[in-house]
CSV table of C-alpha atoms in Angstrom, one decimal:
chain,number,residue,atom,x,y,z
A,1,MET,CA,-9.4,11.8,18.5
A,2,TYR,CA,-7.9,8.6,18.7
A,3,ILE,CA,-10.1,5.9,20.6
A,4,LEU,CA,-6.8,3.7,21.3
A,5,GLU,CA,-3.5,4.1,21.1
A,6,THR,CA,-0.7,1.5,21.9
A,7,ASP,CA,3.0,1.9,22.1
A,8,GLY,CA,5.1,-1.2,22.0
A,9,LEU,CA,2.7,-3.1,23.5
A,10,THR,CA,4.4,-6.7,24.4
A,11,LYS,CA,3.6,-9.9,25.8
A,12,GLU,CA,5.8,-12.4,26.8
A,13,TYR,CA,5.5,-16.4,28.1
A,14,SER,CA,8.4,-18.2,29.0
A,15,HIS,CA,10.8,-16.2,27.1
A,16,VAL,CA,8.5,-16.0,23.6
A,17,LYS,CA,7.2,-12.8,22.7
A,18,VAL,CA,3.5,-13.9,21.7
A,19,VAL,CA,2.7,-10.0,21.1
A,20,ASP,CA,6.2,-8.3,20.3
A,21,GLY,CA,6.0,-4.5,20.5
A,22,VAL,CA,2.6,-3.4,18.8
A,23,SER,CA,2.0,0.5,18.4
A,24,LEU,CA,-1.4,1.3,16.7
A,25,LYS,CA,-3.8,4.1,16.8
A,26,VAL,CA,-7.4,3.2,16.2
A,27,GLU,CA,-9.5,6.6,15.2
A,28,GLN,CA,-12.5,7.7,16.4
A,29,GLY,CA,-15.4,6.3,13.8
A,30,ASP,CA,-13.0,3.5,12.5
A,31,ILE,CA,-13.7,-0.1,11.9
A,32,TYR,CA,-10.3,-1.4,12.3
A,33,GLY,CA,-9.9,-4.5,11.2
A,34,PHE,CA,-6.7,-6.3,13.1
A,35,VAL,CA,-5.6,-8.7,10.4
A,36,GLY,CA,-3.8,-11.9,11.3
A,37,LYS,CA,-3.6,-15.8,11.1
A,38,ASN,CA,-5.0,-17.7,13.8
A,39,GLY,CA,-1.9,-17.7,16.6
A,40,ALA,CA,-0.6,-14.4,15.2
A,41,GLY,CA,-1.3,-12.9,18.8
A,42,LYS,CA,-4.4,-11.4,18.2
A,43,THR,CA,-6.3,-12.2,21.3
A,44,THR,CA,-3.6,-11.9,23.8
A,45,PHE,CA,-3.1,-8.1,22.5
A,46,ILE,CA,-6.9,-7.7,23.0
A,47,ARG,CA,-6.9,-9.1,26.3
A,48,MET,CA,-3.9,-6.9,27.3
A,49,VAL,CA,-6.1,-3.7,26.3
A,50,LEU,CA,-9.2,-5.0,28.1
A,51,GLY,CA,-6.6,-5.5,31.5
A,52,LEU,CA,-7.2,-9.1,31.5
A,53,THR,CA,-3.8,-10.4,30.9
A,54,ARG,CA,-0.8,-8.5,32.4
A,55,ILE,CA,1.2,-6.6,29.9
A,56,THR,CA,5.1,-7.4,30.0
A,57,ASP,CA,6.2,-4.1,28.3
A,58,GLY,CA,4.9,-1.3,26.3
A,59,SER,CA,1.6,1.1,27.5
A,60,PHE,CA,-1.5,1.6,25.9
A,61,LYS,CA,-4.3,4.5,26.4
A,62,LEU,CA,-7.9,4.9,25.8
A,63,PHE,CA,-9.7,7.8,24.7
A,64,GLU,CA,-6.7,10.0,24.6
A,65,GLY,CA,-5.4,9.1,28.0
A,66,GLU,CA,-8.8,9.3,30.1
A,67,SER,CA,-8.0,7.4,33.2
A,68,LEU,CA,-8.5,3.7,32.7
A,69,LYS,CA,-11.4,3.2,35.3
A,70,THR,CA,-13.7,5.6,33.6
A,71,ALA,CA,-12.4,4.6,29.9
A,72,LYS,CA,-13.3,1.2,30.3
A,73,LYS,CA,-16.9,1.8,31.2
A,74,ARG,CA,-17.0,3.2,27.7
A,75,VAL,CA,-15.8,-0.2,26.0
A,76,GLY,CA,-17.7,-3.1,25.1
A,77,SER,CA,-16.3,-6.3,24.3
A,78,LEU,CA,-16.4,-9.9,22.9
A,79,ILE,CA,-13.6,-12.3,23.1
A,80,GLU,CA,-14.0,-15.7,21.2
A,81,SER,CA,-17.4,-17.3,22.6
A,82,PRO,CA,-19.6,-15.1,24.6
A,83,ALA,CA,-20.2,-16.1,27.9
A,84,LEU,CA,-24.4,-17.1,27.8
A,85,PHE,CA,-26.8,-18.3,30.5
A,86,LYS,CA,-28.1,-21.3,28.2
A,87,ASN,CA,-30.8,-21.8,30.0
A,88,MET,CA,-31.9,-18.3,29.9
A,89,THR,CA,-33.4,-16.2,27.1
A,90,ALA,CA,-31.9,-13.5,25.4
A,91,GLN,CA,-33.8,-10.9,27.4
A,92,GLN,CA,-33.0,-12.7,30.5
A,93,ASN,CA,-29.5,-12.9,29.7
A,94,LEU,CA,-28.9,-9.1,29.1
A,95,ASP,CA,-31.5,-8.6,32.3
A,96,VAL,CA,-28.6,-10.4,34.3
A,97,TYR,CA,-25.6,-8.3,32.6
A,98,CYS,CA,-27.5,-5.1,32.8
A,99,THR,CA,-27.5,-5.8,36.7
A,100,MET,CA,-24.1,-6.6,37.0
A,101,LEU,CA,-23.2,-3.3,35.4
A,102,GLY,CA,-26.1,-1.4,37.1
A,103,VAL,CA,-27.2,-0.2,33.8
A,104,ASP,CA,-31.2,0.9,33.4
A,105,LYS,CA,-33.1,-2.4,31.9
A,106,LYS,CA,-35.1,0.2,29.6
A,107,THR,CA,-32.3,0.0,27.2
A,108,ILE,CA,-33.2,-3.8,26.7
A,109,PRO,CA,-35.5,-3.7,23.8
A,110,ALA,CA,-33.4,-1.3,22.1
A,111,ILE,CA,-30.5,-3.8,22.3
A,112,LEU,CA,-32.8,-6.9,21.0
A,113,GLU,CA,-33.9,-4.6,18.2
A,114,THR,CA,-30.1,-4.1,17.0
A,115,VAL,CA,-28.8,-7.6,17.1
A,116,GLY,CA,-31.7,-8.9,15.6
A,117,LEU,CA,-33.3,-11.0,18.5
A,118,SER,CA,-36.5,-9.0,19.2
A,119,ASP,CA,-38.4,-12.3,17.9
A,120,THR,CA,-37.2,-15.0,19.9
A,121,GLY,CA,-39.4,-14.9,22.9
A,122,ARG,CA,-38.8,-17.7,25.3
A,123,LYS,CA,-36.3,-19.4,23.2
A,124,LYS,CA,-33.3,-20.4,25.6
A,125,ALA,CA,-29.7,-19.3,24.6
A,126,GLY,CA,-28.6,-22.9,24.7
A,127,ASP,CA,-31.2,-23.6,21.6
A,128,PHE,CA,-29.8,-20.8,19.4
A,129,SER,CA,-27.7,-21.0,16.4
A,130,LEU,CA,-23.9,-20.1,16.6
A,131,GLY,CA,-25.0,-16.8,14.7
A,132,MET,CA,-27.9,-16.1,16.8
A,133,LYS,CA,-25.3,-16.7,20.0
A,134,GLN,CA,-22.6,-14.4,18.6
A,135,ARG,CA,-25.3,-11.7,18.1
A,136,LEU,CA,-26.4,-12.1,21.5
A,137,GLY,CA,-22.9,-12.0,22.7
A,138,ILE,CA,-22.7,-8.1,20.9
A,139,GLY,CA,-26.0,-7.2,22.3
A,140,LEU,CA,-24.1,-8.1,26.0
A,141,ALA,CA,-21.5,-6.1,24.7
A,142,LEU,CA,-23.5,-3.2,23.8
A,143,VAL,CA,-24.9,-3.1,27.4
A,144,GLY,CA,-24.3,0.5,28.9
A,145,ASN,CA,-23.9,1.9,25.1
A,146,PRO,CA,-20.1,2.0,25.1
A,147,ASP,CA,-18.6,4.2,22.7
A,148,PHE,CA,-15.8,1.4,21.6
A,149,LEU,CA,-16.6,-2.0,20.7
A,150,ILE,CA,-13.8,-4.6,20.9
A,151,LEU,CA,-15.0,-8.2,19.3
A,152,ASP,CA,-12.4,-10.9,18.3
A,153,GLU,CA,-13.1,-13.5,15.9
A,154,PRO,CA,-17.4,-12.5,16.0
A,155,ILE,CA,-17.7,-14.2,12.9
A,156,ASN,CA,-15.4,-17.2,12.9
A,157,GLY,CA,-17.6,-20.5,12.2
A,158,LEU,CA,-20.6,-18.8,10.9
A,159,ASP,CA,-22.4,-19.8,7.7
A,160,PRO,CA,-22.5,-17.0,5.2
A,161,THR,CA,-26.2,-15.9,6.2
A,162,GLY,CA,-24.9,-15.4,9.7
A,163,ILE,CA,-21.6,-13.5,8.5
A,164,VAL,CA,-23.7,-11.6,6.6
A,165,ASP,CA,-26.2,-10.5,9.5
A,166,ILE,CA,-23.2,-9.9,11.8
A,167,ARG,CA,-21.6,-7.6,8.8
A,168,GLU,CA,-24.3,-5.6,8.3
A,169,MET,CA,-25.1,-5.3,12.1
A,170,LEU,CA,-21.7,-3.8,12.6
A,171,LEU,CA,-22.0,-1.5,9.9
A,172,ARG,CA,-25.1,0.0,11.5
A,173,LEU,CA,-23.4,0.3,14.5
A,174,LYS,CA,-20.7,2.4,13.0
A,175,GLU,CA,-23.7,4.5,11.6
A,176,GLN,CA,-24.8,5.4,15.2
A,177,GLY,CA,-21.1,6.4,16.3
A,178,LYS,CA,-19.8,3.6,17.1
A,179,THR,CA,-16.1,2.8,17.1
A,180,ILE,CA,-14.9,-0.9,16.5
A,181,PHE,CA,-12.2,-2.7,16.7
A,182,ILE,CA,-12.5,-6.4,15.1
A,183,SER,CA,-9.8,-9.1,14.9
A,184,SER,CA,-10.5,-11.7,12.1
A,185,HIS,CA,-8.4,-13.9,9.6
A,186,ILE,CA,-11.4,-14.2,7.3
A,187,LEU,CA,-10.1,-11.2,4.7
A,188,GLY,CA,-12.8,-11.1,2.3
A,189,GLU,CA,-15.4,-10.3,4.9
A,190,LEU,CA,-13.1,-7.4,6.4
A,191,GLU,CA,-12.7,-6.1,3.2
A,192,LYS,CA,-16.2,-5.3,2.9
A,193,MET,CA,-16.4,-3.1,6.0
A,194,ALA,CA,-13.0,-2.1,7.8
A,195,THR,CA,-11.8,1.3,7.4
A,196,ARG,CA,-8.5,0.8,8.4
A,197,TYR,CA,-6.1,-2.4,9.0
A,198,GLY,CA,-3.4,-3.4,11.1
A,199,ILE,CA,-1.6,-6.4,9.7
A,200,VAL,CA,0.2,-8.8,12.4
A,201,SER,CA,2.6,-11.5,12.0
A,202,ASN,CA,4.2,-13.6,14.4
A,203,GLY,CA,3.2,-11.1,17.1
A,204,LYS,CA,4.4,-8.1,15.5
A,205,LEU,CA,2.3,-5.3,13.6
A,206,VAL,CA,4.1,-5.3,9.9
A,207,GLU,CA,1.6,-2.6,8.6
A,208,GLU,CA,-1.1,-0.1,9.4
A,209,ILE,CA,-2.9,0.8,5.8
A,210,SER,CA,-6.4,2.7,5.2
A,211,ALA,CA,-8.8,1.0,3.2
A,212,LYS,CA,-8.2,3.7,0.7
A,213,GLU,CA,-4.7,3.0,0.4
A,214,LEU,CA,-5.5,-0.9,0.5
A,215,ALA,CA,-7.6,-0.2,-2.6
A,216,GLU,CA,-4.8,2.0,-4.6
A,217,LYS,CA,-2.6,-0.9,-3.9
A,218,CYS,CA,-4.9,-3.5,-5.3
A,219,GLY,CA,-6.5,-4.1,-8.5
A,220,SER,CA,-5.9,-5.1,-12.2
A,221,ARG,CA,-2.2,-5.4,-13.1
A,222,THR,CA,-0.8,-6.1,-16.6
A,223,VAL,CA,1.8,-8.8,-16.2
A,224,ILE,CA,4.6,-8.9,-18.8
A,225,LYS,CA,6.7,-11.7,-18.4
A,226,VAL,CA,10.3,-10.7,-19.9
A,227,SER,CA,13.8,-12.2,-20.3
A,228,ASP,CA,15.4,-9.1,-18.8
A,229,THR,CA,13.4,-7.2,-16.3
A,230,VAL,CA,15.9,-4.4,-15.8
A,231,LYS,CA,16.3,-3.6,-19.4
A,232,ALA,CA,12.4,-3.9,-19.9
A,233,SER,CA,11.3,-1.9,-16.9
A,234,SER,CA,13.7,1.3,-18.7
A,235,ILE,CA,11.5,0.8,-21.8
A,236,ILE,CA,8.0,0.6,-20.3
A,237,LEU,CA,8.8,3.6,-17.9
A,238,LYS,CA,9.1,5.5,-21.3
A,239,PHE,CA,5.4,4.4,-21.7
A,240,LEU,CA,4.5,5.2,-18.2
A,241,GLU,CA,6.0,9.0,-18.7
A,242,GLY,CA,8.6,8.0,-16.3
A,243,SER,CA,6.2,7.3,-13.2
A,244,THR,CA,8.3,4.4,-10.9
A,245,ASP,CA,4.7,4.4,-8.9
A,246,ASN,CA,2.8,1.8,-11.2
A,247,LEU,CA,5.9,-0.3,-12.0
A,248,GLU,CA,7.1,-3.1,-10.1
A,249,CYS,CA,9.1,-6.1,-11.2
A,250,GLU,CA,9.5,-10.1,-9.5
A,251,LYS,CA,11.8,-12.6,-10.8
A,252,ASN,CA,10.8,-12.7,-14.7
A,253,SER,CA,8.0,-10.5,-14.7
A,254,VAL,CA,7.1,-6.7,-15.0
A,255,PHE,CA,3.6,-5.6,-13.1
A,256,ILE,CA,2.3,-2.2,-14.7
A,257,LYS,CA,-0.7,-1.2,-12.7
A,258,ALA,CA,-1.3,1.9,-14.9
A,259,LYS,CA,-3.3,1.7,-17.9
A,260,ILE,CA,-0.9,1.5,-21.3
A,261,GLU,CA,-3.0,2.4,-24.7
A,262,ASN,CA,-1.0,0.7,-26.8
A,263,ILE,CA,0.5,-2.7,-25.8
A,264,GLY,CA,1.4,-3.7,-29.4
A,265,GLU,CA,3.4,-0.8,-29.3
A,266,LEU,CA,5.2,-1.8,-26.2
A,267,THR,CA,5.6,-5.1,-27.3
A,268,ASN,CA,7.1,-4.1,-30.3
A,269,ALA,CA,9.6,-1.7,-28.5
A,270,LEU,CA,10.9,-4.9,-26.2
A,271,PHE,CA,11.4,-7.2,-29.1
A,272,ASN,CA,13.7,-4.4,-30.8
A,273,ALA,CA,15.4,-4.2,-27.6
A,274,GLY,CA,16.0,-7.8,-28.2
A,275,ILE,CA,13.9,-8.8,-24.8
A,276,VAL,CA,12.1,-11.9,-25.2
A,277,VAL,CA,8.2,-11.2,-24.2
A,278,SER,CA,6.9,-14.9,-23.0
A,279,GLY,CA,3.5,-13.6,-21.8
A,280,ILE,CA,1.4,-10.7,-21.2
A,281,THR,CA,-1.7,-11.2,-19.0
A,282,THR,CA,-3.9,-9.5,-16.4
A,283,ASP,CA,-3.6,-10.3,-12.7
A,284,GLU,CA,-6.1,-9.5,-10.2
A,285,ASN,CA,-4.0,-8.2,-7.2
A,286,SER,CA,-6.8,-8.7,-4.8
A,287,ALA,CA,-6.6,-7.5,-1.0
A,288,GLU,CA,-6.4,-11.0,0.1
A,289,ARG,CA,-3.2,-11.6,-1.8
A,290,TYR,CA,-1.9,-8.4,-0.4
A,291,PHE,CA,-2.7,-9.6,3.4
A,292,ILE,CA,-1.3,-12.7,2.7
A,293,ASN,CA,1.9,-11.9,1.6
A,294,LYS,CA,2.3,-9.3,4.7
A,295,MET,CA,1.0,-12.0,6.9
A,296,GLU,CA,3.9,-14.4,5.5
A,297,GLY,CA,6.3,-11.8,5.3
């Protein structure tokens, strides 16, 4: 089941497309990482999906076409910094929000437990740390027990402890059956929890990829710097038994993702073919590098 589907979603300001024809799908149970640099159009995209910004072109649907009026009751959101009553406690903030949404206030203790704020007592939200404010913001998004959470940069600006707290909380919410859409430019953290990614650059979706597919694309590679990549590739393919899936070329380097049992034998074969080998190294093709390459085109 798709929780969110967008079709060519576009937002234009003064003839500039801030979001440009984005089509993506979020499946039930996903932690969907919406990855992009600051200014890539992530927040504008989220505001359109939440009905807070008018759409220039394209469309979207929630819960496979459920009426928006009903569907939006099943969505909780946190956009940028949470809007808190700073002179109120965490419980009082949730109390006000429950009243606004007509939700039973008996759910408040469970929400406070979920976001790790049960022991804050009479402490005012204005005196909370940034991490505590973010957790309370997610708590407000949980009012009404939504099936789908949309979180815009929830770990931005947090210290390492705060980031870990939010990550562990989101993983617990996934275990409870929530589907989560999280935008961020902090790639290392997303990699620890996302099941699927949408990579956006200059308002355009450049790729959707699952965590499994990303893992297959990344990892250790042997890098051989040679004088002739075309000729070297044909020789290396014999060692890879003809499979091109694990072979890439870039400028004067050949990248081999598969394990070669006898690297010395390969080096001799290249030498005998008149190819100069200027270096052999192991390269970690990290997910972060993969994302950055995609975001920069």
